[in-house]
Amino acid sequence: MFEKNMKDKEERIARAVANFREGYNCSQSVVAAFADLYGFTHEQAMHMSASFGGGIGRMRLTCGAVCGMFMLAGLETAALEGRDRAAKCRNYAIVQELAARFKAENGSIVCSELLGIGKDEKISTQAEVRTPEYYAKRPCPKMVECAARIFADYLESVGR
């Protein structure tokens, strides 16, 4: 995939971060940076990953960047036959490996933990306005960069 060219890899990672800074959620940002590899347009990537931002619908569950990485892993390794247990297991193993890498780097894959939000904090559907203060207090751009890098490294490791 990267044709032995680190530039493409770094451009995809930078694109993921730029997507987030343009206002897209964490999941959209990661998925859109790689969607063309799977024949999806930018718009299609935005649609399929929209609900996973904010830790899945802003419920602060699994980090949106991690969900985006998992979505891409499915595009790369999904079982295409319902009875193909080996393919399911292979996909699950890759997802768990990607999750372990992310957790090793960031301490968690849970949005609320990454943001330092307490369990009793009220869940809201209201997306915050993206201001310089927002970006200064949020680790999200770093999480997006990390997820994109982990996925790009995975693709490199399998010769894509």
Short mmCIF file of N, CA and C in Angstrom, two decimals:
data_model
loop_
_atom_site.label_atom_id
_atom_site.label_comp_id
_atom_site.label_asym_id
_atom_site.label_seq_id
_atom_site.Cartn_x
_atom_site.Cartn_y
_atom_site.Cartn_z
N MET A 1 0.82 -1.19 0.00
CA MET A 1 0.00 0.00 0.00
C MET A 1 0.87 1.25 0.00
N PHE A 2 1.82 1.29 0.88
CA PHE A 2 2.63 2.50 1.00
C PHE A 2 3.80 2.50 0.02
N GLU A 3 3.88 1.46 -0.78
CA GLU A 3 4.91 1.36 -1.81
C GLU A 3 6.28 1.74 -1.27
N LYS A 4 6.58 1.24 -0.09
CA LYS A 4 7.86 1.55 0.56
C LYS A 4 8.06 3.05 0.71
N ASN A 5 6.96 3.77 0.76
CA ASN A 5 7.02 5.22 0.80
C ASN A 5 6.39 5.71 2.09
N MET A 6 7.22 6.11 3.02
CA MET A 6 6.72 6.60 4.30
C MET A 6 5.88 7.87 4.13
N LYS A 7 6.09 8.58 3.05
CA LYS A 7 5.37 9.82 2.83
C LYS A 7 3.85 9.56 2.79
N ASP A 8 3.42 8.53 2.07
CA ASP A 8 2.00 8.22 1.98
C ASP A 8 1.44 7.89 3.36
N LYS A 9 2.18 7.11 4.13
CA LYS A 9 1.77 6.76 5.48
C LYS A 9 1.62 8.01 6.33
N GLU A 10 2.64 8.86 6.31
CA GLU A 10 2.59 10.08 7.12
C GLU A 10 1.49 11.02 6.63
N GLU A 11 1.26 11.05 5.33
CA GLU A 11 0.18 11.89 4.79
C GLU A 11 -1.18 11.42 5.28
N ARG A 12 -1.39 10.11 5.34
CA ARG A 12 -2.66 9.57 5.83
C ARG A 12 -2.86 9.90 7.30
N ILE A 13 -1.82 9.76 8.07
CA ILE A 13 -1.90 10.08 9.50
C ILE A 13 -2.20 11.56 9.67
N ALA A 14 -1.50 12.41 8.94
CA ALA A 14 -1.75 13.85 9.01
C ALA A 14 -3.16 14.19 8.53
N ARG A 15 -3.64 13.46 7.52
CA ARG A 15 -5.00 13.69 7.02
C ARG A 15 -6.03 13.37 8.10
N ALA A 16 -5.80 12.31 8.86
CA ALA A 16 -6.72 11.95 9.94
C ALA A 16 -6.81 13.08 10.96
N VAL A 17 -5.66 13.61 11.36
CA VAL A 17 -5.64 14.72 12.33
C VAL A 17 -6.29 15.96 11.74
N ALA A 18 -6.00 16.26 10.47
CA ALA A 18 -6.60 17.42 9.81
C ALA A 18 -8.12 17.26 9.74
N ASN A 19 -8.59 16.05 9.47
CA ASN A 19 -10.04 15.81 9.45
C ASN A 19 -10.66 16.20 10.80
N PHE A 20 -10.02 15.78 11.88
CA PHE A 20 -10.54 16.11 13.21
C PHE A 20 -10.55 17.63 13.42
N ARG A 21 -9.48 18.27 13.04
CA ARG A 21 -9.39 19.72 13.22
C ARG A 21 -10.37 20.49 12.33
N GLU A 22 -10.87 19.82 11.28
CA GLU A 22 -11.90 20.43 10.43
C GLU A 22 -13.30 20.26 11.02
N GLY A 23 -13.41 19.53 12.13
CA GLY A 23 -14.69 19.38 12.81
C GLY A 23 -15.31 18.00 12.76
N TYR A 24 -14.68 17.07 12.06
CA TYR A 24 -15.20 15.71 12.01
C TYR A 24 -14.93 15.02 13.35
N ASN A 25 -15.75 14.02 13.67
CA ASN A 25 -15.52 13.32 14.93
C ASN A 25 -14.31 12.38 14.80
N CYS A 26 -13.90 11.82 15.92
CA CYS A 26 -12.69 10.98 15.96
C CYS A 26 -12.79 9.80 15.00
N SER A 27 -13.92 9.13 15.01
CA SER A 27 -14.08 7.96 14.15
C SER A 27 -14.06 8.35 12.68
N GLN A 28 -14.81 9.38 12.33
CA GLN A 28 -14.82 9.84 10.94
C GLN A 28 -13.42 10.23 10.48
N SER A 29 -12.69 10.86 11.35
CA SER A 29 -11.36 11.34 11.00
C SER A 29 -10.42 10.20 10.61
N VAL A 30 -10.47 9.12 11.37
CA VAL A 30 -9.60 7.97 11.09
C VAL A 30 -10.10 7.22 9.86
N VAL A 31 -11.38 6.93 9.81
CA VAL A 31 -11.92 6.15 8.69
C VAL A 31 -11.70 6.87 7.36
N ALA A 32 -11.97 8.16 7.32
CA ALA A 32 -11.84 8.90 6.06
C ALA A 32 -10.41 8.93 5.53
N ALA A 33 -9.44 8.86 6.42
CA ALA A 33 -8.04 8.91 5.99
C ALA A 33 -7.61 7.67 5.21
N PHE A 34 -8.37 6.58 5.36
CA PHE A 34 -8.02 5.32 4.70
C PHE A 34 -9.12 4.79 3.78
N ALA A 35 -10.27 5.42 3.76
CA ALA A 35 -11.45 4.89 3.07
C ALA A 35 -11.22 4.61 1.59
N ASP A 36 -10.40 5.44 0.95
CA ASP A 36 -10.15 5.24 -0.48
C ASP A 36 -9.51 3.90 -0.78
N LEU A 37 -8.78 3.34 0.18
CA LEU A 37 -8.14 2.03 -0.02
C LEU A 37 -9.17 0.93 -0.20
N TYR A 38 -10.39 1.18 0.26
CA TYR A 38 -11.46 0.19 0.22
C TYR A 38 -12.58 0.58 -0.75
N GLY A 39 -12.31 1.59 -1.56
CA GLY A 39 -13.27 2.00 -2.57
C GLY A 39 -14.38 2.90 -2.08
N PHE A 40 -14.21 3.48 -0.91
CA PHE A 40 -15.22 4.38 -0.37
C PHE A 40 -14.84 5.84 -0.61
N THR A 41 -15.83 6.66 -0.87
CA THR A 41 -15.62 8.09 -1.01
C THR A 41 -15.52 8.72 0.38
N HIS A 42 -15.07 9.96 0.41
CA HIS A 42 -15.02 10.72 1.66
C HIS A 42 -16.42 10.78 2.28
N GLU A 43 -17.41 11.07 1.46
CA GLU A 43 -18.79 11.18 1.96
C GLU A 43 -19.28 9.85 2.54
N GLN A 44 -19.00 8.76 1.86
CA GLN A 44 -19.41 7.45 2.37
C GLN A 44 -18.71 7.14 3.70
N ALA A 45 -17.45 7.49 3.80
CA ALA A 45 -16.71 7.28 5.04
C ALA A 45 -17.34 8.08 6.18
N MET A 46 -17.74 9.30 5.87
CA MET A 46 -18.38 10.13 6.89
C MET A 46 -19.70 9.52 7.37
N HIS A 47 -20.46 9.00 6.42
CA HIS A 47 -21.74 8.38 6.78
C HIS A 47 -21.54 7.14 7.65
N MET A 48 -20.67 6.24 7.23
CA MET A 48 -20.57 4.96 7.93
C MET A 48 -19.92 5.08 9.30
N SER A 49 -19.17 6.13 9.55
CA SER A 49 -18.49 6.27 10.83
C SER A 49 -19.07 7.36 11.74
N ALA A 50 -20.11 8.03 11.28
CA ALA A 50 -20.66 9.19 12.00
C ALA A 50 -21.11 8.87 13.43
N SER A 51 -21.69 7.73 13.64
CA SER A 51 -22.29 7.42 14.95
C SER A 51 -21.29 6.99 16.01
N PHE A 52 -20.03 6.84 15.63
CA PHE A 52 -19.04 6.29 16.56
C PHE A 52 -18.19 7.35 17.26
N GLY A 53 -18.42 8.62 16.97
CA GLY A 53 -17.66 9.68 17.62
C GLY A 53 -18.09 9.86 19.06
N GLY A 54 -17.23 10.48 19.84
CA GLY A 54 -17.55 10.75 21.24
C GLY A 54 -17.69 9.48 22.06
N GLY A 55 -17.00 8.44 21.66
CA GLY A 55 -17.10 7.19 22.38
C GLY A 55 -18.42 6.49 22.10
N ILE A 56 -18.82 6.49 20.85
CA ILE A 56 -20.06 5.90 20.32
C ILE A 56 -21.24 6.79 20.74
N GLY A 57 -21.65 7.63 19.80
CA GLY A 57 -22.81 8.50 20.04
C GLY A 57 -22.66 9.42 21.23
N ARG A 58 -21.43 9.83 21.51
CA ARG A 58 -21.09 10.72 22.63
C ARG A 58 -21.48 10.13 23.99
N MET A 59 -21.52 8.79 24.06
CA MET A 59 -21.80 8.12 25.33
C MET A 59 -20.53 7.85 26.12
N ARG A 60 -19.38 8.22 25.54
CA ARG A 60 -18.08 8.10 26.19
C ARG A 60 -17.69 6.66 26.49
N LEU A 61 -18.07 5.76 25.59
CA LEU A 61 -17.70 4.35 25.71
C LEU A 61 -16.38 4.12 24.99
N THR A 62 -16.30 3.22 24.04
CA THR A 62 -15.05 2.99 23.31
C THR A 62 -14.71 4.24 22.50
N CYS A 63 -13.47 4.68 22.61
CA CYS A 63 -12.98 5.87 21.91
C CYS A 63 -13.36 5.81 20.42
N GLY A 64 -13.83 6.92 19.89
CA GLY A 64 -14.22 6.98 18.48
C GLY A 64 -13.07 6.69 17.53
N ALA A 65 -11.87 7.16 17.87
CA ALA A 65 -10.71 6.88 17.01
C ALA A 65 -10.44 5.38 16.98
N VAL A 66 -10.61 4.72 18.11
CA VAL A 66 -10.43 3.27 18.19
C VAL A 66 -11.53 2.57 17.39
N CYS A 67 -12.76 3.05 17.52
CA CYS A 67 -13.86 2.47 16.73
C CYS A 67 -13.57 2.61 15.24
N GLY A 68 -13.03 3.74 14.83
CA GLY A 68 -12.67 3.94 13.43
C GLY A 68 -11.61 2.96 12.99
N MET A 69 -10.63 2.73 13.84
CA MET A 69 -9.58 1.77 13.55
C MET A 69 -10.18 0.37 13.41
N PHE A 70 -11.12 0.03 14.26
CA PHE A 70 -11.78 -1.29 14.18
C PHE A 70 -12.62 -1.41 12.91
N MET A 71 -13.27 -0.32 12.53
CA MET A 71 -14.06 -0.33 11.30
C MET A 71 -13.14 -0.63 10.11
N LEU A 72 -12.00 0.01 10.10
CA LEU A 72 -11.03 -0.23 9.02
C LEU A 72 -10.51 -1.66 9.06
N ALA A 73 -10.29 -2.19 10.25
CA ALA A 73 -9.85 -3.59 10.37
C ALA A 73 -10.89 -4.52 9.77
N GLY A 74 -12.16 -4.21 9.96
CA GLY A 74 -13.21 -5.00 9.36
C GLY A 74 -13.21 -4.92 7.85
N LEU A 75 -12.94 -3.74 7.33
CA LEU A 75 -12.86 -3.59 5.88
C LEU A 75 -11.69 -4.39 5.32
N GLU A 76 -10.65 -4.50 6.11
CA GLU A 76 -9.45 -5.21 5.68
C GLU A 76 -9.59 -6.73 5.84
N THR A 77 -10.26 -7.19 6.89
CA THR A 77 -10.19 -8.62 7.24
C THR A 77 -11.52 -9.30 7.53
N ALA A 78 -12.63 -8.72 7.18
CA ALA A 78 -13.93 -9.28 7.55
C ALA A 78 -14.17 -10.67 6.97
N ALA A 79 -14.94 -11.45 7.73
CA ALA A 79 -15.44 -12.73 7.22
C ALA A 79 -16.53 -12.41 6.22
N LEU A 80 -16.43 -12.96 5.04
CA LEU A 80 -17.42 -12.69 4.00
C LEU A 80 -18.47 -13.79 3.90
N GLU A 81 -18.26 -14.85 4.63
CA GLU A 81 -19.22 -15.96 4.71
C GLU A 81 -19.59 -16.13 6.17
N GLY A 82 -20.87 -16.24 6.46
CA GLY A 82 -21.33 -16.36 7.84
C GLY A 82 -20.73 -17.53 8.60
N ARG A 83 -20.42 -18.60 7.90
CA ARG A 83 -19.89 -19.80 8.53
C ARG A 83 -18.36 -19.82 8.61
N ASP A 84 -17.73 -18.77 8.15
CA ASP A 84 -16.27 -18.74 8.12
C ASP A 84 -15.72 -18.33 9.49
N ARG A 85 -15.67 -19.30 10.39
CA ARG A 85 -15.21 -19.03 11.76
C ARG A 85 -13.75 -18.60 11.78
N ALA A 86 -12.96 -19.19 10.91
CA ALA A 86 -11.53 -18.84 10.89
C ALA A 86 -11.34 -17.37 10.55
N ALA A 87 -12.09 -16.86 9.59
CA ALA A 87 -11.98 -15.44 9.23
C ALA A 87 -12.48 -14.55 10.36
N LYS A 88 -13.56 -14.96 11.02
CA LYS A 88 -14.06 -14.19 12.17
C LYS A 88 -12.99 -14.12 13.25
N CYS A 89 -12.40 -15.28 13.53
CA CYS A 89 -11.37 -15.33 14.57
C CYS A 89 -10.16 -14.48 14.19
N ARG A 90 -9.78 -14.51 12.93
CA ARG A 90 -8.65 -13.71 12.45
C ARG A 90 -8.96 -12.22 12.63
N ASN A 91 -10.17 -11.81 12.26
CA ASN A 91 -10.57 -10.41 12.43
C ASN A 91 -10.56 -10.02 13.91
N TYR A 92 -11.13 -10.85 14.76
CA TYR A 92 -11.17 -10.54 16.18
C TYR A 92 -9.76 -10.45 16.76
N ALA A 93 -8.87 -11.31 16.30
CA ALA A 93 -7.49 -11.27 16.78
C ALA A 93 -6.82 -9.96 16.39
N ILE A 94 -7.07 -9.52 15.18
CA ILE A 94 -6.48 -8.25 14.72
C ILE A 94 -7.07 -7.09 15.52
N VAL A 95 -8.37 -7.08 15.72
CA VAL A 95 -9.00 -6.02 16.51
C VAL A 95 -8.40 -5.99 17.92
N GLN A 96 -8.26 -7.15 18.53
CA GLN A 96 -7.69 -7.19 19.87
C GLN A 96 -6.23 -6.73 19.89
N GLU A 97 -5.49 -7.07 18.86
CA GLU A 97 -4.10 -6.61 18.75
C GLU A 97 -4.03 -5.09 18.61
N LEU A 98 -4.88 -4.53 17.74
CA LEU A 98 -4.92 -3.08 17.57
C LEU A 98 -5.32 -2.39 18.87
N ALA A 99 -6.32 -2.95 19.56
CA ALA A 99 -6.76 -2.39 20.84
C ALA A 99 -5.64 -2.42 21.87
N ALA A 100 -4.92 -3.52 21.91
CA ALA A 100 -3.81 -3.65 22.87
C ALA A 100 -2.72 -2.62 22.59
N ARG A 101 -2.42 -2.40 21.32
CA ARG A 101 -1.41 -1.38 20.98
C ARG A 101 -1.88 0.00 21.42
N PHE A 102 -3.14 0.33 21.13
CA PHE A 102 -3.66 1.64 21.50
C PHE A 102 -3.65 1.80 23.03
N LYS A 103 -4.09 0.77 23.73
CA LYS A 103 -4.14 0.83 25.19
C LYS A 103 -2.74 0.95 25.77
N ALA A 104 -1.77 0.25 25.19
CA ALA A 104 -0.39 0.34 25.67
C ALA A 104 0.15 1.76 25.54
N GLU A 105 -0.25 2.46 24.50
CA GLU A 105 0.23 3.82 24.29
C GLU A 105 -0.52 4.87 25.09
N ASN A 106 -1.82 4.60 25.36
CA ASN A 106 -2.67 5.64 25.94
C ASN A 106 -3.30 5.28 27.28
N GLY A 107 -3.13 4.04 27.72
CA GLY A 107 -3.64 3.63 29.01
C GLY A 107 -5.07 3.09 29.00
N SER A 108 -5.79 3.30 27.93
CA SER A 108 -7.19 2.87 27.85
C SER A 108 -7.67 2.97 26.41
N ILE A 109 -8.79 2.31 26.13
CA ILE A 109 -9.49 2.53 24.86
C ILE A 109 -10.87 3.14 25.13
N VAL A 110 -11.12 3.50 26.39
CA VAL A 110 -12.42 4.04 26.79
C VAL A 110 -12.38 5.56 26.76
N CYS A 111 -13.30 6.15 26.02
CA CYS A 111 -13.35 7.60 25.83
C CYS A 111 -13.36 8.36 27.15
N SER A 112 -14.25 7.99 28.07
CA SER A 112 -14.36 8.73 29.33
C SER A 112 -13.06 8.68 30.12
N GLU A 113 -12.37 7.55 30.07
CA GLU A 113 -11.09 7.44 30.78
C GLU A 113 -10.03 8.29 30.11
N LEU A 114 -10.00 8.30 28.78
CA LEU A 114 -9.02 9.11 28.05
C LEU A 114 -9.25 10.60 28.30
N LEU A 115 -10.53 10.98 28.48
CA LEU A 115 -10.88 12.38 28.72
C LEU A 115 -10.84 12.76 30.20
N GLY A 116 -10.72 11.77 31.08
CA GLY A 116 -10.73 12.04 32.51
C GLY A 116 -12.11 12.42 33.03
N ILE A 117 -13.15 11.86 32.41
CA ILE A 117 -14.53 12.16 32.80
C ILE A 117 -14.99 11.11 33.80
N GLY A 118 -15.60 11.57 34.89
CA GLY A 118 -16.11 10.66 35.92
C GLY A 118 -17.33 9.88 35.45
N LYS A 119 -17.54 8.74 36.05
CA LYS A 119 -18.66 7.86 35.67
C LYS A 119 -20.02 8.50 35.94
N ASP A 120 -20.09 9.42 36.88
CA ASP A 120 -21.38 10.03 37.21
C ASP A 120 -21.66 11.30 36.41
N GLU A 121 -20.75 11.66 35.51
CA GLU A 121 -20.98 12.85 34.69
C GLU A 121 -22.09 12.59 33.68
N LYS A 122 -22.98 13.55 33.55
CA LYS A 122 -24.14 13.41 32.67
C LYS A 122 -23.72 13.30 31.21
N ILE A 123 -24.34 12.36 30.51
CA ILE A 123 -24.10 12.19 29.08
C ILE A 123 -24.98 13.17 28.32
N SER A 124 -24.40 13.83 27.35
CA SER A 124 -25.13 14.80 26.54
C SER A 124 -24.97 14.46 25.06
N THR A 125 -25.96 14.85 24.30
CA THR A 125 -25.87 14.68 22.85
C THR A 125 -25.24 15.88 22.18
N GLN A 126 -24.97 16.93 22.94
CA GLN A 126 -24.49 18.18 22.38
C GLN A 126 -22.98 18.15 22.13
N ALA A 127 -22.62 18.17 20.87
CA ALA A 127 -21.21 18.25 20.50
C ALA A 127 -20.68 19.63 20.88
N GLU A 128 -19.49 19.65 21.41
CA GLU A 128 -18.90 20.92 21.82
C GLU A 128 -18.45 21.72 20.60
N VAL A 129 -18.49 23.03 20.76
CA VAL A 129 -18.00 23.93 19.72
C VAL A 129 -16.48 23.78 19.67
N ARG A 130 -15.95 23.67 18.47
CA ARG A 130 -14.50 23.50 18.30
C ARG A 130 -13.82 24.86 18.33
N THR A 131 -13.23 25.16 19.45
CA THR A 131 -12.51 26.41 19.65
C THR A 131 -11.05 26.07 19.97
N PRO A 132 -10.17 27.06 19.97
CA PRO A 132 -8.79 26.78 20.39
C PRO A 132 -8.73 26.18 21.80
N GLU A 133 -9.64 26.61 22.68
CA GLU A 133 -9.68 26.09 24.05
C GLU A 133 -10.07 24.60 24.05
N TYR A 134 -11.02 24.26 23.19
CA TYR A 134 -11.44 22.87 23.05
C TYR A 134 -10.24 21.99 22.68
N TYR A 135 -9.51 22.41 21.65
CA TYR A 135 -8.37 21.62 21.19
C TYR A 135 -7.26 21.57 22.24
N ALA A 136 -7.12 22.64 23.03
CA ALA A 136 -6.08 22.68 24.05
C ALA A 136 -6.36 21.71 25.19
N LYS A 137 -7.64 21.48 25.51
CA LYS A 137 -7.97 20.64 26.65
C LYS A 137 -8.23 19.18 26.28
N ARG A 138 -8.40 18.88 25.01
CA ARG A 138 -8.76 17.54 24.57
C ARG A 138 -7.56 16.76 24.05
N PRO A 139 -7.48 15.48 24.42
CA PRO A 139 -6.43 14.63 23.86
C PRO A 139 -6.84 14.03 22.51
N CYS A 140 -8.02 14.37 22.02
CA CYS A 140 -8.58 13.73 20.83
C CYS A 140 -7.68 13.78 19.59
N PRO A 141 -7.08 14.92 19.26
CA PRO A 141 -6.20 14.89 18.08
C PRO A 141 -5.07 13.87 18.23
N LYS A 142 -4.55 13.73 19.44
CA LYS A 142 -3.50 12.75 19.70
C LYS A 142 -4.05 11.33 19.55
N MET A 143 -5.29 11.11 20.00
CA MET A 143 -5.90 9.78 19.89
C MET A 143 -6.13 9.42 18.42
N VAL A 144 -6.58 10.40 17.65
CA VAL A 144 -6.79 10.20 16.21
C VAL A 144 -5.47 9.87 15.54
N GLU A 145 -4.44 10.62 15.86
CA GLU A 145 -3.11 10.37 15.28
C GLU A 145 -2.61 8.98 15.66
N CYS A 146 -2.79 8.61 16.91
CA CYS A 146 -2.33 7.31 17.39
C CYS A 146 -3.06 6.18 16.66
N ALA A 147 -4.38 6.26 16.58
CA ALA A 147 -5.16 5.21 15.91
C ALA A 147 -4.79 5.10 14.43
N ALA A 148 -4.62 6.23 13.78
CA ALA A 148 -4.25 6.22 12.36
C ALA A 148 -2.86 5.61 12.18
N ARG A 149 -1.94 5.93 13.07
CA ARG A 149 -0.58 5.38 12.98
C ARG A 149 -0.58 3.87 13.23
N ILE A 150 -1.32 3.45 14.22
CA ILE A 150 -1.39 2.01 14.52
C ILE A 150 -1.97 1.25 13.32
N PHE A 151 -3.02 1.80 12.72
CA PHE A 151 -3.61 1.11 11.58
C PHE A 151 -2.65 1.13 10.39
N ALA A 152 -1.99 2.25 10.15
CA ALA A 152 -1.02 2.32 9.05
C ALA A 152 0.13 1.34 9.29
N ASP A 153 0.58 1.22 10.53
CA ASP A 153 1.64 0.26 10.85
C ASP A 153 1.16 -1.17 10.60
N TYR A 154 -0.10 -1.43 10.96
CA TYR A 154 -0.67 -2.76 10.71
C TYR A 154 -0.66 -3.05 9.20
N LEU A 155 -1.14 -2.11 8.41
CA LEU A 155 -1.15 -2.32 6.96
C LEU A 155 0.25 -2.58 6.43
N GLU A 156 1.21 -1.84 6.93
CA GLU A 156 2.60 -2.06 6.52
C GLU A 156 3.07 -3.47 6.88
N SER A 157 2.68 -3.92 8.06
CA SER A 157 3.13 -5.22 8.53
C SER A 157 2.58 -6.38 7.72
N VAL A 158 1.43 -6.14 7.06
CA VAL A 158 0.84 -7.20 6.23
C VAL A 158 1.13 -6.98 4.74
N GLY A 159 2.00 -6.01 4.47
CA GLY A 159 2.43 -5.79 3.10
C GLY A 159 1.43 -5.06 2.22
N ARG A 160 0.56 -4.28 2.82
CA ARG A 160 -0.40 -3.48 2.03
C ARG A 160 0.18 -2.15 1.72
#
